[in-house]
PDB file of N, CA and C in Angstrom:
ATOM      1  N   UNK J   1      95.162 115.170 101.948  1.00 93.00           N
ATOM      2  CA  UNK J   1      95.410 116.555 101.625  1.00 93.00           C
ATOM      3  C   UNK J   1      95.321 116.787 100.110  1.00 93.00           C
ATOM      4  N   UNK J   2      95.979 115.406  99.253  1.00 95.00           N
ATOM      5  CA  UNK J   2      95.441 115.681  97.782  1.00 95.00           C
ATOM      6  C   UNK J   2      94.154 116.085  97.479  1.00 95.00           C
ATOM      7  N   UNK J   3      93.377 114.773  97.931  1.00 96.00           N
ATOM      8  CA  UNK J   3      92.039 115.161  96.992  1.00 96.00           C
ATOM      9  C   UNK J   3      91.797 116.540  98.053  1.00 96.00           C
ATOM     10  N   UNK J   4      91.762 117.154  98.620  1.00 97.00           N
ATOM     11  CA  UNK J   4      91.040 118.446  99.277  1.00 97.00           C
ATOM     12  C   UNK J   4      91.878 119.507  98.187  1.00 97.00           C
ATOM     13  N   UNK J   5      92.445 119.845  98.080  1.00 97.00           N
ATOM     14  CA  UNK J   5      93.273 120.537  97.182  1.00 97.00           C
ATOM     15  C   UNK J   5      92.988 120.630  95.748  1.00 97.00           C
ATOM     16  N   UNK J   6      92.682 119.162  95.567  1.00 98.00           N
ATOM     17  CA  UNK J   6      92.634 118.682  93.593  1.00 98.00           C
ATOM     18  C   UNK J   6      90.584 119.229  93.504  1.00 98.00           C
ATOM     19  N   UNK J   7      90.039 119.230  94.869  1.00 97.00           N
ATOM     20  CA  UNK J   7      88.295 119.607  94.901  1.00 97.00           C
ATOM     21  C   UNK J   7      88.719 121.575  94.993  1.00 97.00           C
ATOM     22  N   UNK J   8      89.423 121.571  96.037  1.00 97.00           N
ATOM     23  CA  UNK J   8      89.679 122.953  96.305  1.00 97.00           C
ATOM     24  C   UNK J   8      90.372 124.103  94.957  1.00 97.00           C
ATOM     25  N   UNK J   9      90.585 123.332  94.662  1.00 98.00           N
ATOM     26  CA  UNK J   9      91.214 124.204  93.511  1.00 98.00           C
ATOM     27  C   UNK J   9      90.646 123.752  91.653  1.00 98.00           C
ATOM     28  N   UNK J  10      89.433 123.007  92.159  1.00 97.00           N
ATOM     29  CA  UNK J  10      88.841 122.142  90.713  1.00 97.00           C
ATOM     30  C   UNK J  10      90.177 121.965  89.500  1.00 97.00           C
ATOM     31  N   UNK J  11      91.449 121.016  89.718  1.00 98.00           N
ATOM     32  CA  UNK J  11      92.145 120.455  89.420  1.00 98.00           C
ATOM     33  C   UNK J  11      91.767 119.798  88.685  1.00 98.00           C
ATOM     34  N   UNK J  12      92.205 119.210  87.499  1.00 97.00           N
ATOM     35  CA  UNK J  12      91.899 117.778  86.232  1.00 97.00           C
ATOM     36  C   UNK J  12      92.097 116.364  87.117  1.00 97.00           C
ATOM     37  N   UNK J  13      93.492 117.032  87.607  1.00 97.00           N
ATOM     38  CA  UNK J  13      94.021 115.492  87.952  1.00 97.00           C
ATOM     39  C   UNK J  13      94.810 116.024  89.322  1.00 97.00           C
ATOM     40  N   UNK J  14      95.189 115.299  90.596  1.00 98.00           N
ATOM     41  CA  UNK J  14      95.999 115.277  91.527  1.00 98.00           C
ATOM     42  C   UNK J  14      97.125 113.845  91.567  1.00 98.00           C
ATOM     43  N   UNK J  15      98.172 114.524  91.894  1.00 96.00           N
ATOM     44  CA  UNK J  15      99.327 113.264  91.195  1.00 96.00           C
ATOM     45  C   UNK J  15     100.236 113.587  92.506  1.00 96.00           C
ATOM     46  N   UNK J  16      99.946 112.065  93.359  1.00 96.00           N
ATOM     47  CA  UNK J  16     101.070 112.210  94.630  1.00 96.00           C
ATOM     48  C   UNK J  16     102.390 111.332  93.938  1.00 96.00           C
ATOM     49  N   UNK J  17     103.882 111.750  94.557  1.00 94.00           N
ATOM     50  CA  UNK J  17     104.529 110.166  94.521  1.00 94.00           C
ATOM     51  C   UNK J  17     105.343 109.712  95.729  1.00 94.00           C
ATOM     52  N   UNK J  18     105.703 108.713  95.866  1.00 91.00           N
ATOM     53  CA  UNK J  18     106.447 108.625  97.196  1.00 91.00           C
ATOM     54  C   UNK J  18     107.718 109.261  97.220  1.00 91.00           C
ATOM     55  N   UNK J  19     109.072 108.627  98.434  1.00 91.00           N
ATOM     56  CA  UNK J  19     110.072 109.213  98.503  1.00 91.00           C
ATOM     57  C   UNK J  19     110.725 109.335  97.697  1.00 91.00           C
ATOM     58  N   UNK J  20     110.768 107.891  96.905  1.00 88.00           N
ATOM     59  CA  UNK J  20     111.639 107.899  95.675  1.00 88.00           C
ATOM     60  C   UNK J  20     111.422 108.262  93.840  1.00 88.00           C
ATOM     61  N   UNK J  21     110.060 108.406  93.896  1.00 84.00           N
ATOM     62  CA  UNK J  21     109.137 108.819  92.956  1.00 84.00           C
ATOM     63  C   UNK J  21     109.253 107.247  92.027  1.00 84.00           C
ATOM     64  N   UNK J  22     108.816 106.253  93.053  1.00 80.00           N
ATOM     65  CA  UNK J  22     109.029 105.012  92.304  1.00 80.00           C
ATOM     66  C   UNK J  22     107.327 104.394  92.250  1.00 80.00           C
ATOM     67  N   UNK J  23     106.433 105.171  92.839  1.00 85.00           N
ATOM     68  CA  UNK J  23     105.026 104.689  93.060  1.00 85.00           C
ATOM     69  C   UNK J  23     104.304 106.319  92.532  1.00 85.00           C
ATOM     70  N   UNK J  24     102.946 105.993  92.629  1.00 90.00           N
ATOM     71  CA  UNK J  24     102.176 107.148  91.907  1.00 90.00           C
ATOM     72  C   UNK J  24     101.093 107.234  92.288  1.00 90.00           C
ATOM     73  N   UNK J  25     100.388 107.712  93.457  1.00 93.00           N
ATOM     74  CA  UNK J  25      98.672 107.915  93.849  1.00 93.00           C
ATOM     75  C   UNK J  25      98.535 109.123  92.761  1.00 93.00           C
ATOM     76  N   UNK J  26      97.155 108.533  92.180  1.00 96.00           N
ATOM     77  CA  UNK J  26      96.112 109.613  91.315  1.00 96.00           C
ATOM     78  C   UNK J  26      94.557 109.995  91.993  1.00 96.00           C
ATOM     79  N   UNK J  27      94.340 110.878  91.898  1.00 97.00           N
ATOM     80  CA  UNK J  27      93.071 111.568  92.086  1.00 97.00           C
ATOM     81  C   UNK J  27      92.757 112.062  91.147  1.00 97.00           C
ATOM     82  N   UNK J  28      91.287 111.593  91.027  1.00 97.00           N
ATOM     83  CA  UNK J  28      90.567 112.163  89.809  1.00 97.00           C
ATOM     84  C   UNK J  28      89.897 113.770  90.020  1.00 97.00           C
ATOM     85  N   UNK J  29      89.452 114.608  88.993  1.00 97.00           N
ATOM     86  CA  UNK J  29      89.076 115.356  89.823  1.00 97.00           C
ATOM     87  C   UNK J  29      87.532 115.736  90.524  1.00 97.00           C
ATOM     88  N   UNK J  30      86.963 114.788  91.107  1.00 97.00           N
ATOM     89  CA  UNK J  30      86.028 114.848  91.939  1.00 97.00           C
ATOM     90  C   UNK J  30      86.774 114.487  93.221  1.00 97.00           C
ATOM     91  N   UNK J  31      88.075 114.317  93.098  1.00 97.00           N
ATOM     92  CA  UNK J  31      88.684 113.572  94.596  1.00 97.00           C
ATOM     93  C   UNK J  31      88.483 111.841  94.743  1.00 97.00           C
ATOM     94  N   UNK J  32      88.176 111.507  93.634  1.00 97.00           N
ATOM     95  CA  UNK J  32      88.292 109.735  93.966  1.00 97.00           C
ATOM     96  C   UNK J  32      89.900 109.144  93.704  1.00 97.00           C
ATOM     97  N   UNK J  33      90.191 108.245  94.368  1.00 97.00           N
ATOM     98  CA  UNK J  33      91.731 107.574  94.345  1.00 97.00           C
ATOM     99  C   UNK J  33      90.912 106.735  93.069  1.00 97.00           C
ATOM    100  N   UNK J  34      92.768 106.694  92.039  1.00 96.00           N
ATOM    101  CA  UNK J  34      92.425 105.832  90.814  1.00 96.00           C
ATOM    102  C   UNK J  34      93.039 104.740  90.948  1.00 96.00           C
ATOM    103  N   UNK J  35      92.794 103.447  91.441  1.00 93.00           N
ATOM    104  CA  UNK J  35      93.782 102.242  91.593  1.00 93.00           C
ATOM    105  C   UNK J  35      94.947 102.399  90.752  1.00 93.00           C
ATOM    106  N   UNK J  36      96.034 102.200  90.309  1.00 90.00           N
ATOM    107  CA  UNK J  36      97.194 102.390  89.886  1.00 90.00           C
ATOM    108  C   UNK J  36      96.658 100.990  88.767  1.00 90.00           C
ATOM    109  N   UNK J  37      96.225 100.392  88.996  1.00 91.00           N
ATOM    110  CA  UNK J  37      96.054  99.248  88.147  1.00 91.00           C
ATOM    111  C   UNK J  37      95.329  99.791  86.679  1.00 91.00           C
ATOM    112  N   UNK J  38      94.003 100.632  87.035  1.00 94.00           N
ATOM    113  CA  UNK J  38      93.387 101.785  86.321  1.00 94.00           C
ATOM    114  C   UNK J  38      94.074 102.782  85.844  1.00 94.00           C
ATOM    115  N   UNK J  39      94.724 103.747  86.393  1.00 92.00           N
ATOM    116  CA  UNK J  39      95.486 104.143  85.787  1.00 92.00           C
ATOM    117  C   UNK J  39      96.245 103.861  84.653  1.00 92.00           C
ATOM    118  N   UNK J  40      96.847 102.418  85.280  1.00 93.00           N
ATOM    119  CA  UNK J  40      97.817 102.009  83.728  1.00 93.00           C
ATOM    120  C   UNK J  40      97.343 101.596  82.752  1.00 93.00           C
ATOM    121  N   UNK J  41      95.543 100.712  83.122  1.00 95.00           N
ATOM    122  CA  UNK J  41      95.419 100.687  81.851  1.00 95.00           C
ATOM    123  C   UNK J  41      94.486 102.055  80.516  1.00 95.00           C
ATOM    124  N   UNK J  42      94.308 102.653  81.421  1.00 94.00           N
ATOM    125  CA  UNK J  42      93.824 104.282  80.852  1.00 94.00           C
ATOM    126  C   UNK J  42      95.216 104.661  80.488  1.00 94.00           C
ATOM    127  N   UNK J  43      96.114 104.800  80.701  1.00 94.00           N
ATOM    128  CA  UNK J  43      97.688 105.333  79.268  1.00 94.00           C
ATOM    129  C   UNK J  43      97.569 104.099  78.417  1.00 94.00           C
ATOM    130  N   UNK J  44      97.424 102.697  78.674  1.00 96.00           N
ATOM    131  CA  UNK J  44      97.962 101.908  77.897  1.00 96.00           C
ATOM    132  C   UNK J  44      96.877 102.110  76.464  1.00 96.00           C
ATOM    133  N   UNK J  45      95.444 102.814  77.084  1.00 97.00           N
ATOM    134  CA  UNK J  45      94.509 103.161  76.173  1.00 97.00           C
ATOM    135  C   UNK J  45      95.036 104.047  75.195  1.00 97.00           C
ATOM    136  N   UNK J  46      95.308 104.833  76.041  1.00 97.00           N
ATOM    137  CA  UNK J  46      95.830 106.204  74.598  1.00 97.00           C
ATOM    138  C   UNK J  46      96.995 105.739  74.128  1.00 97.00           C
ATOM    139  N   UNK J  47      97.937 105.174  73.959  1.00 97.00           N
ATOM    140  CA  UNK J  47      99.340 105.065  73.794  1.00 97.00           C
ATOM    141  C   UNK J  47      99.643 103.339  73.070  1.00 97.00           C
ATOM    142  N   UNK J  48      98.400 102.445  73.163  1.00 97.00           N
ATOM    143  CA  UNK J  48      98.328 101.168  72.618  1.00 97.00           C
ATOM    144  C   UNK J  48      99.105 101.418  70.685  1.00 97.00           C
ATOM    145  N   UNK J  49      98.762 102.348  70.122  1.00 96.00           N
ATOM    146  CA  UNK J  49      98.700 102.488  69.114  1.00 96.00           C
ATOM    147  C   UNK J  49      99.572 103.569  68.638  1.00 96.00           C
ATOM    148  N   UNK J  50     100.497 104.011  69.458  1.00 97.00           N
ATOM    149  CA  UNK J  50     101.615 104.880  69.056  1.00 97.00           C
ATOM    150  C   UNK J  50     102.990 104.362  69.463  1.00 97.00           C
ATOM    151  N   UNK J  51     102.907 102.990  70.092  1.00 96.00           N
ATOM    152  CA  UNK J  51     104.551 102.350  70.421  1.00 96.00           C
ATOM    153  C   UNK J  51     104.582 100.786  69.784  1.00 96.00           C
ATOM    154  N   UNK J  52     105.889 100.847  69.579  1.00 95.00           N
ATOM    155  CA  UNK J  52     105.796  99.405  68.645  1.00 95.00           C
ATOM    156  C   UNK J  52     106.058  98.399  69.642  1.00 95.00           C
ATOM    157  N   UNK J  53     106.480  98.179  70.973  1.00 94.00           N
ATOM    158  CA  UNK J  53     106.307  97.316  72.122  1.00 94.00           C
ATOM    159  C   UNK J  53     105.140  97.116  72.648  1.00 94.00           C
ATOM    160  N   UNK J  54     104.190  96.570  72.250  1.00 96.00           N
ATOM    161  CA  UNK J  54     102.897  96.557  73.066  1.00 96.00           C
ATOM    162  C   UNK J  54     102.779  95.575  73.729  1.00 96.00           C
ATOM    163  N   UNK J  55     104.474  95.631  75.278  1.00 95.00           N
ATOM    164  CA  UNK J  55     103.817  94.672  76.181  1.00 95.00           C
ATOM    165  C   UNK J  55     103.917  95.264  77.202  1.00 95.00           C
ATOM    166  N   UNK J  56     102.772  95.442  78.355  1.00 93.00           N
ATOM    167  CA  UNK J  56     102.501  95.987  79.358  1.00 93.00           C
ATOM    168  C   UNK J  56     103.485  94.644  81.069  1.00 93.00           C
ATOM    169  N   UNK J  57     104.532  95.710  81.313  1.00 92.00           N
ATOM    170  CA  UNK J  57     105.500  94.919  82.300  1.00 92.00           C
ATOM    171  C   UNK J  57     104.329  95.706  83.679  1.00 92.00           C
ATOM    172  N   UNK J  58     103.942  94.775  84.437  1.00 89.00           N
ATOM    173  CA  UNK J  58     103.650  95.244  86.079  1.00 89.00           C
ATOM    174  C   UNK J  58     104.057  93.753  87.062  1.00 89.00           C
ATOM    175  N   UNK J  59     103.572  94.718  88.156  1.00 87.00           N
ATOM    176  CA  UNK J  59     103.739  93.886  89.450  1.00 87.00           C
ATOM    177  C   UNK J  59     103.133  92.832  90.055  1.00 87.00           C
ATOM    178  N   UNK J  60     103.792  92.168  90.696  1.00 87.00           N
ATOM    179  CA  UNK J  60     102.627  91.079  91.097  1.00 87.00           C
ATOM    180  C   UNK J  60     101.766  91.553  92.338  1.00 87.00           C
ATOM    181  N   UNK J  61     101.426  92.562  92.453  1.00 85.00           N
ATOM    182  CA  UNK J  61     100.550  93.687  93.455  1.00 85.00           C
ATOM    183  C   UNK J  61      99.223  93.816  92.531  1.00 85.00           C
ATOM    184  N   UNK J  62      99.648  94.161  91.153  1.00 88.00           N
ATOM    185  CA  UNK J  62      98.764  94.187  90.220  1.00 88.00           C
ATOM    186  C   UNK J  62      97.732  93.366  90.164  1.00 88.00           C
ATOM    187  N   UNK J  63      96.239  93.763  89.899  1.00 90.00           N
ATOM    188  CA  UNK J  63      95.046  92.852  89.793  1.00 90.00           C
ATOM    189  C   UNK J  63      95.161  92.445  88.286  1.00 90.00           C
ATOM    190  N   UNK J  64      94.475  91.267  87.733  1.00 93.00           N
ATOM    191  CA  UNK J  64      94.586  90.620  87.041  1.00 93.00           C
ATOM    192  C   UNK J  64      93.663  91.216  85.513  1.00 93.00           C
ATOM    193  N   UNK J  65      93.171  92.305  85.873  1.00 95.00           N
ATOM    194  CA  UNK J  65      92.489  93.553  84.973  1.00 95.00           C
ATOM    195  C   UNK J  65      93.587  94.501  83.872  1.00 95.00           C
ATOM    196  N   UNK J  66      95.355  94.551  84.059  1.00 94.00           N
ATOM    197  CA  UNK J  66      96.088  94.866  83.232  1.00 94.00           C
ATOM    198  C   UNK J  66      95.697  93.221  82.223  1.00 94.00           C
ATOM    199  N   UNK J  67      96.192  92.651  82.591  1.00 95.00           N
ATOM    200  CA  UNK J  67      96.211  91.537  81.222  1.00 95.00           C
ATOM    201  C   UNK J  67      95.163  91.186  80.650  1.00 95.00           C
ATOM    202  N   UNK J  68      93.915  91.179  81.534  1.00 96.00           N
ATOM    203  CA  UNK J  68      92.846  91.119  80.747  1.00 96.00           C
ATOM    204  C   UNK J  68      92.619  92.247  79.736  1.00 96.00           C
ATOM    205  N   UNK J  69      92.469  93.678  80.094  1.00 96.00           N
ATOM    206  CA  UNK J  69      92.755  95.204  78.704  1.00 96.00           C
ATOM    207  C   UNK J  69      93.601  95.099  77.867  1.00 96.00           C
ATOM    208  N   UNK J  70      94.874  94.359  78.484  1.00 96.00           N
ATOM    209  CA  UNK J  70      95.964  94.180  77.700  1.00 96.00           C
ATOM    210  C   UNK J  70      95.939  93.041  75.737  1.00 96.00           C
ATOM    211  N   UNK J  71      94.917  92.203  76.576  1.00 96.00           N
ATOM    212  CA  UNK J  71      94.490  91.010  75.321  1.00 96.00           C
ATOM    213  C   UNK J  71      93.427  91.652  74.571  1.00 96.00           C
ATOM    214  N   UNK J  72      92.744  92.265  75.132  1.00 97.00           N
ATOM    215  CA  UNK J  72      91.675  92.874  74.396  1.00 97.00           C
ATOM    216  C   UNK J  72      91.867  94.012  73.423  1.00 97.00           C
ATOM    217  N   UNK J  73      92.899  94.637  73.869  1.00 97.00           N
ATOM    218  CA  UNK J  73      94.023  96.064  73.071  1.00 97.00           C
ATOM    219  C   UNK J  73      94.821  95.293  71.854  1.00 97.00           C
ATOM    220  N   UNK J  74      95.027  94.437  72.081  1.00 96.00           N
ATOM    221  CA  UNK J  74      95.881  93.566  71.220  1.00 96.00           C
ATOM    222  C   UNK J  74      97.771  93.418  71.802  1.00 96.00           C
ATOM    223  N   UNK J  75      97.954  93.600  72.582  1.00 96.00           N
ATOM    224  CA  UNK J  75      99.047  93.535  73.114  1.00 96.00           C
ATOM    225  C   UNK J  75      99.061  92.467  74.254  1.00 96.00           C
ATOM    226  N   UNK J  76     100.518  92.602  74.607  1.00 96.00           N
ATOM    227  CA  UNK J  76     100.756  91.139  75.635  1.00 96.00           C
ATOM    228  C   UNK J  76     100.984  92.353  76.734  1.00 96.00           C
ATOM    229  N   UNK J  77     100.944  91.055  78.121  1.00 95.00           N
ATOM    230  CA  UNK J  77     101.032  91.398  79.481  1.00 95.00           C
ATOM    231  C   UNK J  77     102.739  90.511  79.958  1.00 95.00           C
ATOM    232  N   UNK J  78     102.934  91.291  81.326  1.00 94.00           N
ATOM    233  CA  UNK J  78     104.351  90.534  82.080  1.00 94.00           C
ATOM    234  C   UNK J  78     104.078  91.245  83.306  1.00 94.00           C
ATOM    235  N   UNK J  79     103.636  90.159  84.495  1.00 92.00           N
ATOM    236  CA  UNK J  79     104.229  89.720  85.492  1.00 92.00           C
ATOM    237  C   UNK J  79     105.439  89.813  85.724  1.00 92.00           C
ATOM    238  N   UNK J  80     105.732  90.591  86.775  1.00 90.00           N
ATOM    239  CA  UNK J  80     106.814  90.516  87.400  1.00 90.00           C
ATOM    240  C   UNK J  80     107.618  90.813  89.285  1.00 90.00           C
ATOM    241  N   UNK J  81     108.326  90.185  89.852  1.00 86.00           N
ATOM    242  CA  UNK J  81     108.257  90.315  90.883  1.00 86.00           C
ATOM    243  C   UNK J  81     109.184  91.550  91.010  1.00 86.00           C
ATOM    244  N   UNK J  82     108.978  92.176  92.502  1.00 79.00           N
ATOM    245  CA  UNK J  82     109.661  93.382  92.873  1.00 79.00           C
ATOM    246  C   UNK J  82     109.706  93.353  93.927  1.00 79.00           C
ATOM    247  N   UNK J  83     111.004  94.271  94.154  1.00 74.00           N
ATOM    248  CA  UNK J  83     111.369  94.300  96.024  1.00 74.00           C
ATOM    249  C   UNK J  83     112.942  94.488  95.980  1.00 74.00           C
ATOM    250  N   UNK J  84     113.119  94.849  96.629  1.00 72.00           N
ATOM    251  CA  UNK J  84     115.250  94.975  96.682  1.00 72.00           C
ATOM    252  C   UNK J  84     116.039  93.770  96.630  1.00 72.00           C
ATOM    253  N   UNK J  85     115.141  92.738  96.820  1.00 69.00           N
ATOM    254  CA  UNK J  85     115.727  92.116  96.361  1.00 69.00           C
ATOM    255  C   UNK J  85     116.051  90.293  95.248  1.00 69.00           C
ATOM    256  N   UNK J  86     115.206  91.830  94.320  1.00 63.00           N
ATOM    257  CA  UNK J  86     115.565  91.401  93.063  1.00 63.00           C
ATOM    258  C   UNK J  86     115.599  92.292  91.795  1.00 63.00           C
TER     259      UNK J  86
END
């Protein structure tokens, strides 16, 4: 129903989140899904150079494409596990 909406209404961007607003589907606006992996590293693009922490924390869901942008930006990467319980 996003992307029909984000085409239907020629939208920039379509931004779902789940129940808890703890996850984030993006649509671009032609209606393509943006892997979340992409996503993060497109902010980490604009924003590499305006925070003095330049280490990018994700999931171990995450493809191995944050740490690779991440070395190349000049900043570090972190692995990390998730789930309730931990």
């Amino acid at each position: 129903m996003l992307k029909q909406k984000v085409i239907e209404t020629k939208a920039d961007v379509g931004l779902a989140f789940d129940g808890d607003a703890d996850r984030i589907g993006v649509i671009d606006e032609k209606g393509n899904y943006i892997p979340s992996d992409m996503y993060m590293i497109a902010i980490w693009r604009d924003i590499i150079d305006k925070v003095k922490n330049k280490c990018a924390l994700y999931d171990v869901k995450s493809t191995k494409a944050i740490a690779d942008e991440m070395e190349k930006l000049g900043g570090t990467s972190f692995m990390y596990r998730v789930g309730n319980s931990y």
